[in-house]
Coordinates of C-alpha atoms in Angstrom, one line a residue:
Chain A
M874 CA 20.7 -26.7 -13.2
I875 CA 20.9 -24.1 -15.9
D876 CA 20.2 -20.5 -15.0
V877 CA 18.7 -19.2 -18.3
V878 CA 18.5 -15.6 -16.9
M879 CA 22.2 -15.6 -16.2
Q880 CA 22.8 -17.0 -19.7
R881 CA 20.7 -14.3 -21.3
L882 CA 22.4 -11.5 -19.2
A883 CA 25.8 -12.8 -20.4
A884 CA 24.6 -12.9 -24.0
M885 CA 23.5 -9.3 -23.6
G886 CA 26.9 -8.4 -22.2
V887 CA 25.5 -7.6 -18.8
D888 CA 27.9 -8.4 -16.1
L889 CA 26.3 -8.2 -12.6
P890 CA 28.2 -5.9 -10.4
V891 CA 28.8 -6.1 -6.6
P892 CA 25.5 -4.6 -5.6
P893 CA 25.4 -1.2 -3.9
Q894 CA 25.2 -0.9 -0.1
P895 CA 22.0 0.4 1.5
M896 CA 22.0 4.2 2.1
G897 CA 20.5 3.8 5.6
S898 CA 19.0 1.5 8.2
Y899 CA 17.4 -1.0 5.9
V900 CA 18.2 -4.2 4.0
P901 CA 18.7 -4.6 0.2
V902 CA 16.5 -7.7 -0.1
I903 CA 13.9 -9.4 2.0
E904 CA 11.8 -12.6 1.6
A905 CA 8.2 -12.8 2.9
G906 CA 6.4 -16.0 2.1
S907 CA 6.7 -16.5 -1.7
M908 CA 7.5 -12.8 -2.3
L909 CA 10.9 -11.2 -2.6
F910 CA 11.3 -7.5 -2.3
V911 CA 14.3 -5.4 -3.4
S912 CA 15.0 -1.9 -2.0
M913 CA 14.9 1.0 -4.5
Q914 CA 18.0 1.0 -6.6
G915 CA 19.7 3.8 -8.5
P916 CA 22.1 4.0 -11.4
L917 CA 25.2 3.5 -9.2
V918 CA 28.3 2.0 -10.8
N919 CA 31.2 1.1 -8.4
G920 CA 29.5 3.2 -5.7
R921 CA 29.1 6.3 -7.9
P922 CA 26.1 7.5 -9.9
A923 CA 26.5 6.8 -13.6
H924 CA 24.1 9.7 -14.2
I925 CA 23.3 12.8 -12.2
G926 CA 20.6 15.5 -12.4
L927 CA 17.1 15.9 -13.8
L928 CA 15.5 14.4 -16.9
G929 CA 14.5 17.3 -19.1
H930 CA 17.4 19.4 -18.0
A931 CA 20.8 17.7 -17.4
L932 CA 19.8 14.4 -19.1
S933 CA 18.3 13.2 -22.3
V934 CA 15.6 10.5 -22.5
E935 CA 18.3 8.1 -23.8
Q936 CA 20.5 8.8 -20.7
G937 CA 17.5 8.3 -18.5
R938 CA 16.8 4.9 -20.2
D939 CA 20.4 4.0 -19.5
A940 CA 20.0 5.1 -15.8
A941 CA 16.9 3.0 -15.5
K942 CA 18.7 0.0 -17.0
C943 CA 21.6 0.5 -14.7
A944 CA 19.2 0.6 -11.7
A945 CA 17.5 -2.6 -12.8
I946 CA 20.9 -4.3 -13.2
N947 CA 21.7 -3.3 -9.6
A948 CA 18.3 -4.8 -8.5
L949 CA 19.2 -8.0 -10.3
A950 CA 22.6 -8.0 -8.6
Q951 CA 20.9 -7.7 -5.2
I952 CA 18.7 -10.6 -6.0
H953 CA 21.7 -12.6 -7.2
R954 CA 23.6 -12.0 -4.1
H955 CA 20.6 -13.0 -2.0
L956 CA 19.5 -16.1 -3.9
G957 CA 22.7 -17.1 -5.7
G958 CA 20.9 -16.9 -9.0
F959 CA 17.5 -16.5 -10.7
T960 CA 16.2 -20.1 -11.0
R961 CA 13.9 -19.5 -8.0
I962 CA 12.3 -16.4 -9.6
R963 CA 8.8 -17.5 -10.7
Q964 CA 8.0 -14.1 -12.2
I965 CA 8.7 -10.4 -11.7
I966 CA 5.6 -9.0 -10.1
R967 CA 5.9 -5.3 -9.8
L968 CA 8.2 -2.4 -10.7
D969 CA 7.9 1.1 -9.1
G970 CA 9.8 3.7 -11.1
Y971 CA 10.7 7.2 -9.9
V972 CA 11.9 9.8 -12.4
A973 CA 13.5 13.0 -11.1
C974 CA 12.6 15.5 -13.8
T975 CA 11.7 19.1 -14.7
D976 CA 8.1 20.4 -14.8
E977 CA 7.9 20.0 -18.5
F978 CA 9.2 16.4 -18.8
L979 CA 6.6 13.9 -19.8
S980 CA 8.5 10.9 -21.2
H981 CA 8.6 8.9 -18.0
P982 CA 7.4 5.6 -19.6
Q983 CA 10.3 5.7 -22.2
V984 CA 12.8 6.3 -19.4
I985 CA 11.5 3.5 -17.2
D986 CA 11.3 1.1 -20.1
G987 CA 15.1 1.1 -19.8
A988 CA 14.4 -1.1 -16.7
S989 CA 11.4 -3.0 -18.0
D990 CA 13.0 -3.8 -21.3
L991 CA 16.0 -5.3 -19.5
L992 CA 13.6 -7.5 -17.4
A993 CA 11.8 -8.5 -20.5
A994 CA 15.0 -9.6 -22.2
A995 CA 16.4 -11.4 -19.2
F996 CA 13.2 -13.1 -17.9
E997 CA 11.1 -13.4 -21.1
D998 CA 7.9 -15.2 -20.1
R999 CA 8.7 -14.7 -16.4
A1000 CA 9.2 -10.9 -16.9
G1001 CA 5.6 -10.1 -16.1
H1002 CA 5.4 -7.1 -13.8
V1003 CA 2.8 -4.4 -13.4
R1004 CA 4.2 -0.9 -13.2
S1005 CA 3.7 2.4 -11.4
L1006 CA 5.8 5.5 -12.1
C1007 CA 5.8 9.2 -11.4
G1008 CA 7.9 12.3 -12.0
V1009 CA 9.3 13.4 -8.6
R1010 CA 11.1 16.5 -7.3
N1011 CA 14.4 14.7 -6.8
L1012 CA 16.0 11.5 -5.5
P1013 CA 18.8 10.8 -3.0
G1014 CA 22.2 12.0 -4.1
N1015 CA 20.7 13.7 -7.2
I1016 CA 20.3 10.4 -9.1
P1017 CA 17.7 10.7 -11.9
V1018 CA 16.0 7.4 -11.6
G1019 CA 15.0 5.0 -8.9
V1020 CA 13.6 1.5 -9.5
A1021 CA 12.1 -0.9 -6.9
I1022 CA 11.2 -4.5 -7.8
C1023 CA 9.1 -7.2 -6.2
A1024 CA 9.2 -10.8 -7.5
E1025 CA 7.5 -14.1 -6.8
L1026 CA 9.5 -17.1 -5.7
L1027 CA 9.3 -20.7 -6.4
P1028 CA 9.6 -22.9 -3.3
A1029 CA 13.2 -23.4 -2.3
A1030 CA 13.0 -27.2 -3.0
S1031 CA 12.0 -26.8 -6.7
Q1032 CA 14.6 -24.8 -8.5
Q1033 CA 13.1 -24.5 -11.9
P1034 CA 9.7 -23.1 -13.0
P1035 CA 7.7 -26.1 -14.4
A1036 CA 7.0 -25.4 -18.0
D1037 CA 3.3 -26.1 -17.7
T1038 CA 2.7 -23.4 -15.1
F1039 CA 3.3 -20.6 -17.5
P1040 CA 0.4 -20.4 -20.0
D1041 CA 0.8 -18.3 -23.2
Chain B
M1277 CA -23.5 -16.6 -9.7
I1278 CA -24.4 -13.0 -9.1
D1279 CA -21.6 -10.4 -9.4
V1280 CA -22.8 -7.8 -6.9
V1281 CA -19.9 -5.5 -7.8
M1282 CA -21.1 -5.4 -11.5
Q1283 CA -24.6 -4.8 -10.3
R1284 CA -23.6 -1.9 -8.1
L1285 CA -21.4 -0.4 -10.9
A1286 CA -24.4 -0.7 -13.3
A1287 CA -26.7 0.9 -10.7
M1288 CA -24.2 3.8 -10.4
G1289 CA -24.2 4.2 -14.2
V1290 CA -20.6 3.0 -14.5
D1291 CA -20.0 1.2 -17.7
L1292 CA -16.6 -0.5 -17.7
P1293 CA -14.6 0.6 -20.8
V1294 CA -12.1 -1.4 -22.8
P1295 CA -9.1 -0.9 -20.5
P1296 CA -6.1 1.2 -21.7
Q1297 CA -3.1 -0.5 -23.2
P1298 CA 0.1 -0.4 -21.2
M1299 CA 2.4 2.6 -22.0
G1300 CA 5.6 0.4 -22.1
S1301 CA 7.1 -3.0 -21.6
Y1302 CA 4.9 -4.3 -18.8
V1303 CA 1.5 -6.0 -18.2
P1304 CA -1.7 -4.4 -16.9
V1305 CA -2.5 -7.1 -14.4
I1306 CA -0.6 -9.9 -12.6
E1307 CA -1.5 -12.6 -10.1
A1308 CA 0.9 -13.8 -7.5
G1309 CA -0.4 -16.3 -5.0
S1310 CA -3.7 -14.8 -3.7
M1311 CA -2.7 -11.3 -4.6
L1312 CA -3.6 -9.4 -7.8
F1313 CA -1.7 -6.3 -8.9
V1314 CA -2.9 -3.7 -11.4
S1315 CA -0.5 -1.3 -13.1
M1316 CA -1.0 2.4 -12.4
Q1317 CA -4.0 3.7 -14.3
G1318 CA -4.7 7.3 -15.4
P1319 CA -7.9 9.1 -16.4
L1320 CA -7.9 7.8 -20.0
V1321 CA -11.2 7.6 -21.9
N1322 CA -11.1 6.0 -25.3
G1323 CA -7.3 6.2 -25.2
R1324 CA -7.2 9.9 -24.5
P1325 CA -6.9 11.7 -21.2
A1326 CA -10.2 13.0 -19.8
H1327 CA -8.2 15.6 -17.9
I1328 CA -4.8 17.2 -18.4
G1329 CA -2.5 19.4 -16.3
L1330 CA -1.8 20.1 -12.7
L1331 CA -4.2 20.2 -9.7
G1332 CA -4.0 23.7 -8.3
H1333 CA -3.5 25.3 -11.7
A1334 CA -5.3 23.8 -14.7
L1335 CA -7.8 21.7 -12.7
S1336 CA -10.1 22.1 -9.7
V1337 CA -10.4 19.6 -6.9
E1338 CA -13.7 18.4 -8.4
Q1339 CA -12.0 17.7 -11.7
G1340 CA -9.2 15.9 -9.9
R1341 CA -11.8 13.8 -8.1
D1342 CA -13.3 12.9 -11.4
A1343 CA -9.9 12.0 -12.8
A1344 CA -9.2 9.7 -9.8
K1345 CA -12.6 8.1 -10.3
C1346 CA -11.9 7.6 -14.0
A1347 CA -8.5 6.0 -13.2
A1348 CA -10.2 3.7 -10.7
I1349 CA -12.7 2.7 -13.3
N1350 CA -9.9 1.8 -15.6
A1351 CA -8.3 -0.3 -12.9
L1352 CA -11.6 -2.1 -12.5
A1353 CA -11.8 -2.6 -16.2
Q1354 CA -8.3 -4.2 -16.2
I1355 CA -9.4 -6.5 -13.4
H1356 CA -12.6 -7.4 -15.2
R1357 CA -10.7 -8.2 -18.4
H1358 CA -8.3 -10.4 -16.4
L1359 CA -10.7 -12.2 -14.2
G1360 CA -14.0 -11.9 -16.1
G1361 CA -15.7 -10.3 -13.2
F1362 CA -15.3 -9.4 -9.5
T1363 CA -16.6 -12.4 -7.6
R1364 CA -13.0 -13.6 -6.9
I1365 CA -12.0 -10.3 -5.3
R1366 CA -11.9 -11.0 -1.6
Q1367 CA -11.0 -7.4 -0.7
I1368 CA -9.1 -4.4 -2.1
I1369 CA -5.9 -4.3 -0.2
R1370 CA -4.0 -1.2 -1.2
L1371 CA -4.3 2.0 -3.3
D1372 CA -1.4 4.2 -4.2
G1373 CA -2.4 7.6 -5.4
Y1374 CA -0.2 10.1 -7.3
V1375 CA -1.4 13.7 -7.7
A1376 CA 0.4 16.0 -10.1
C1377 CA 0.0 19.4 -8.6
T1378 CA 1.4 22.8 -7.9
D1379 CA 3.6 23.7 -4.9
E1380 CA 0.6 25.2 -3.1
F1381 CA -1.9 22.4 -3.6
L1382 CA -2.7 20.4 -0.5
S1383 CA -6.0 18.7 -1.1
H1384 CA -4.6 15.4 -2.3
P1385 CA -6.9 13.3 0.0
Q1386 CA -10.1 14.8 -1.5
V1387 CA -8.8 14.1 -5.0
I1388 CA -7.9 10.5 -4.4
D1389 CA -11.2 10.0 -2.6
G1390 CA -12.6 10.1 -6.1
A1391 CA -11.0 6.6 -6.5
S1392 CA -11.5 5.4 -2.9
D1393 CA -15.2 6.4 -2.9
L1394 CA -15.8 4.5 -6.1
L1395 CA -14.2 1.4 -4.6
A1396 CA -16.3 1.8 -1.4
A1397 CA -19.5 2.1 -3.4
A1398 CA -18.7 -0.9 -5.6
F1399 CA -17.2 -3.3 -3.1
E1400 CA -18.8 -2.1 0.2
D1401 CA -17.5 -4.5 3.0
R1402 CA -14.8 -5.8 0.6
A1403 CA -13.6 -2.3 -0.3
G1404 CA -11.0 -2.3 2.5
H1405 CA -7.7 -0.8 1.3
V1406 CA -4.9 1.1 2.9
R1407 CA -3.8 4.1 1.1
S1408 CA -0.6 6.1 0.3
L1409 CA -0.5 9.3 -1.7
C1410 CA 1.7 12.1 -2.6
G1411 CA 1.9 15.3 -4.7
V1412 CA 4.3 14.7 -7.5
R1413 CA 6.0 16.8 -10.1
N1414 CA 4.1 15.4 -13.1
L1415 CA 2.9 12.1 -14.6
P1416 CA 3.2 10.5 -18.0
G1417 CA 1.4 12.4 -20.8
N1418 CA 0.6 15.2 -18.4
I1419 CA -2.3 13.3 -16.7
P1420 CA -3.2 14.8 -13.3
V1421 CA -3.8 11.6 -11.3
G1422 CA -2.4 8.0 -11.2
V1423 CA -4.0 5.2 -9.2
A1424 CA -2.4 1.8 -8.6
I1425 CA -4.5 -1.0 -6.9
C1426 CA -3.7 -4.3 -5.3
A1427 CA -6.4 -6.8 -4.3
E1428 CA -6.7 -10.1 -2.5
L1429 CA -8.2 -13.0 -4.4
L1430 CA -10.4 -15.9 -3.3
P1431 CA -9.2 -19.3 -4.5
A1432 CA -10.3 -19.9 -8.1
A1433 CA -12.6 -22.8 -7.0
S1434 CA -14.7 -20.7 -4.6
Q1435 CA -16.2 -17.8 -6.5
Q1436 CA -18.0 -16.0 -3.7
P1437 CA -16.7 -14.6 -0.4
P1438 CA -18.4 -16.6 2.4
A1439 CA -20.5 -14.2 4.4
D1440 CA -19.0 -15.4 7.7
T1441 CA -15.4 -14.5 6.8
F1442 CA -16.1 -10.7 6.8
P1443 CA -16.7 -9.6 10.3
D1444 CA -18.2 -6.1 10.9
Chain C
M966 CA 3.5 -13.7 26.7
I967 CA 6.1 -10.9 26.7
D968 CA 5.9 -8.3 24.0
V969 CA 9.5 -7.3 23.6
V970 CA 8.7 -4.6 21.1
M971 CA 6.5 -2.9 23.6
Q972 CA 9.3 -3.3 26.2
R973 CA 11.8 -1.7 23.9
L974 CA 9.5 1.2 23.0
A975 CA 8.9 1.8 26.7
A976 CA 12.7 1.7 27.3
M977 CA 13.1 4.3 24.6
G978 CA 10.5 6.5 26.1
V979 CA 8.1 6.0 23.2
D980 CA 4.5 6.1 24.3
L981 CA 2.2 4.9 21.5
P982 CA -0.5 7.5 20.9
V983 CA -4.1 7.0 19.8
P984 CA -3.5 6.6 16.1
P985 CA -4.7 9.3 13.6
Q986 CA -8.0 8.9 11.8
P987 CA -7.8 8.2 8.0
M988 CA -8.0 11.3 5.9
G989 CA -10.5 9.8 3.5
S990 CA -12.4 6.7 2.4
Y991 CA -9.9 4.1 3.4
V992 CA -8.8 2.0 6.4
P993 CA -5.7 2.5 8.5
V994 CA -4.7 -1.2 8.5
I995 CA -5.5 -4.3 6.5
E996 CA -4.5 -8.0 6.7
A997 CA -4.2 -10.1 3.6
G998 CA -2.9 -13.6 4.1
S999 CA 0.2 -13.3 6.2
M1000 CA 0.8 -9.7 5.2
L1001 CA -0.3 -6.6 7.1
F1002 CA -0.4 -3.2 5.4
V1003 CA -0.6 0.2 7.1
S1004 CA -1.8 3.4 5.4
M1005 CA 0.7 6.2 4.9
Q1006 CA 1.2 8.0 8.2
G1007 CA 2.4 11.5 8.8
P1008 CA 3.9 13.3 11.8
L1009 CA 0.6 14.0 13.5
V1010 CA 0.5 14.4 17.3
N1011 CA -2.9 14.7 18.8
G1012 CA -4.4 15.2 15.4
R1013 CA -2.1 18.1 14.5
P1014 CA 1.2 18.0 12.5
A1015 CA 4.3 18.2 14.7
H1016 CA 6.1 19.6 11.6
I1017 CA 4.9 21.6 8.6
G1018 CA 6.6 22.6 5.4
L1019 CA 9.4 21.5 3.1
L1020 CA 12.7 19.9 3.9
G1021 CA 15.4 22.3 2.7
H1022 CA 13.3 25.3 3.4
A1023 CA 11.1 25.3 6.5
L1024 CA 12.8 22.3 8.2
S1025 CA 16.2 21.0 9.0
V1026 CA 17.3 17.4 8.4
E1027 CA 17.0 16.9 12.1
Q1028 CA 13.4 18.1 12.1
G1029 CA 12.8 15.8 9.1
R1030 CA 14.2 12.9 11.0
D1031 CA 11.9 13.7 13.9
A1032 CA 8.9 13.9 11.5
A1033 CA 9.8 10.5 10.1
K1034 CA 10.2 9.0 13.6
C1035 CA 6.8 10.5 14.5
A1036 CA 5.2 9.0 11.4
A1037 CA 6.7 5.6 12.2
I1038 CA 5.4 5.8 15.7
N1039 CA 1.9 6.5 14.3
A1040 CA 2.3 3.4 12.0
L1041 CA 3.2 1.3 15.1
A1042 CA 0.2 2.8 16.9
Q1043 CA -2.1 1.7 14.0
I1044 CA -0.6 -1.8 14.2
H1045 CA -1.0 -1.9 17.9
R1046 CA -4.7 -0.9 17.7
H1047 CA -5.3 -3.6 15.1
L1048 CA -3.4 -6.5 16.6
G1049 CA -3.3 -5.5 20.3
G1050 CA 0.5 -5.7 20.3
F1051 CA 3.5 -6.8 18.2
T1052 CA 4.1 -10.4 19.1
R1053 CA 2.5 -11.5 15.8
I1054 CA 4.9 -9.4 13.7
R1055 CA 7.3 -11.8 12.1
Q1056 CA 9.3 -9.0 10.4
I1057 CA 8.9 -5.6 8.9
I1058 CA 8.9 -6.1 5.1
R1059 CA 8.8 -2.8 3.4
L1060 CA 8.9 1.0 4.1
D1061 CA 7.9 3.6 1.5
G1062 CA 9.1 7.1 2.4
Y1063 CA 7.9 10.3 0.9
V1064 CA 9.9 13.5 1.6
A1065 CA 8.3 16.9 0.7
C1066 CA 11.3 19.0 -0.1
T1067 CA 12.9 21.8 -2.2
D1068 CA 14.6 21.2 -5.5
E1069 CA 18.0 21.4 -3.9
F1070 CA 17.4 19.0 -1.0
L1071 CA 19.2 15.7 -1.3
S1072 CA 19.4 14.2 2.2
H1073 CA 16.2 12.0 1.9
P1074 CA 17.9 8.9 3.3
Q1075 CA 19.0 10.7 6.5
V1076 CA 15.4 11.9 7.0
I1077 CA 13.7 8.6 6.4
D1078 CA 16.3 6.9 8.7
G1079 CA 14.3 8.6 11.5
A1080 CA 11.7 6.0 10.8
S1081 CA 14.0 3.1 9.9
D1082 CA 16.1 3.6 13.0
L1083 CA 13.1 3.5 15.2
L1084 CA 12.0 0.2 13.6
A1085 CA 15.6 -1.2 14.0
A1086 CA 15.6 -0.2 17.7
A1087 CA 12.1 -1.6 18.4
F1088 CA 12.2 -4.8 16.3
E1089 CA 15.9 -5.6 16.2
D1090 CA 16.3 -8.9 14.2
R1091 CA 12.7 -8.6 13.0
A1092 CA 13.2 -5.0 11.7
G1093 CA 14.2 -6.2 8.2
H1094 CA 12.5 -4.0 5.6
V1095 CA 13.5 -2.9 2.1
R1096 CA 13.0 0.7 1.4
S1097 CA 11.9 3.1 -1.4
L1098 CA 11.9 6.8 -1.1
C1099 CA 11.6 9.9 -3.2
G1100 CA 11.5 13.7 -2.9
V1101 CA 8.0 14.8 -3.7
R1102 CA 6.3 18.1 -4.5
N1103 CA 4.2 18.1 -1.3
L1104 CA 2.0 16.0 0.9
P1105 CA -1.5 16.3 2.4
G1106 CA -1.9 19.1 4.8
N1107 CA 1.7 20.3 4.1
I1108 CA 3.3 17.6 6.2
P1109 CA 7.0 17.1 5.4
V1110 CA 7.2 13.3 5.5
G1111 CA 4.9 10.3 4.9
V1112 CA 5.8 6.7 5.8
A1113 CA 4.0 3.5 4.7
I1114 CA 4.8 0.2 6.2
C1115 CA 4.1 -3.4 5.3
A1116 CA 4.8 -6.3 7.7
E1117 CA 4.7 -10.1 7.7
L1118 CA 2.6 -11.8 10.3
L1119 CA 3.0 -15.0 12.2
P1120 CA -0.1 -17.2 12.2
A1121 CA -2.7 -16.1 14.8
A1122 CA -2.2 -19.3 16.8
S1123 CA 1.5 -18.9 17.4
Q1124 CA 2.1 -15.6 19.2
Q1125 CA 5.9 -15.5 19.3
P1126 CA 8.5 -15.9 16.5
P1127 CA 10.4 -19.1 17.2
A1128 CA 14.0 -18.2 17.8
D1129 CA 15.3 -20.7 15.3
T1130 CA 13.5 -19.2 12.4
F1131 CA 15.6 -16.1 12.4
P1132 CA 19.1 -16.9 11.2
D1133 CA 21.9 -14.4 11.8

């Protein structure tokens, strides 16, 4: 069966990395019923942050967007390691974005769109997702962006979303 | 069928607005199984913030409560546009509140009760909801309060919660 | 039927308290389908905070860990009051951690591990949980840590997780 999400990621030049290890006593991915939850991911590349510091001070909006994209790629890498691919993802349900920023910074949506845009490009009509975000004091290890994702799964038996279940 | 939530909102003088557009690459509402998720809403009225700035500095607790109520009304407007009413809402499950505030501000629960009280008045025994909240650095566009809601749905066929399924 | 989680808590010397009252117009616990949600809990003991102030200023990492453990115990106390025990908990799905801290504080994972470690010790192979966390401005009542938990339930009829449903 063809994994169109993998094809689109490849066409975008996105190579899924070995996903980061958890930073504590928790798991990277969990399934509960038809829901799949991914722990908050940061912009780690090869175990090191690709960006450090606060939006509005150390980092530009464009760097923040890249950090959010990088965090989303790590979330996809966690899903890929757990499921072996993306054919069972019915839709992305929810994204929580955390932006570490200065008091004056107000462009959180543009930053987190770095993650949402990647999901839109990779999942197209299955990208869905509602979104919450906020500007926080800081994040573990001084990373500028954290992204948490929750997705809906198709039953394990059926490995492809039936075309007629996705109106619009 | 009578939509008692719409009746209660009308009795409170709450007129559901055209809900705000998303501020990025995401959707305002999504359904997954029997759950319905609404993107974080702010106190926007006609596309402009009804309140701006931090709790504890620019805004009083009462203004914060009004901002939270306004955000909750926008969340209900999103649900109404998606479902066409509230008869399929079995119960409100969860509310996440974000309060943009000064270091000294500590009255987050009173602020977010502006949203929770509205839900209690509109949904009564279906208002349920657990709650998380925190005082954040800031929010998009300098809004003082963000509210995200998740609800449980009745099956599409049955449009009214059977009385005997709600003990107490 | 034996409640192994209660046995483990007792062996650790953890005595579940009367859980704290909600701080506003919401409920401490809600069930939706096979999911159980608990409102954000703080390190309250007998209605008063066991710790106050910011990580990185008033409190050490070790005190933060204790605050997170205390918040997790309150979450378990809420679940126990709602379900009467833990035999229906299939697994812990998700933990959201909020750390009130200074700009310089970066040890959020160590702090929130105070909660995750308690869950790991009490639930063992059912401890699961993905995790999100962030460093926030502040929290209600000046508490240093907030913890919100979501769990998956077994059907009410079957009161024990069948051994063969938990691989690894």
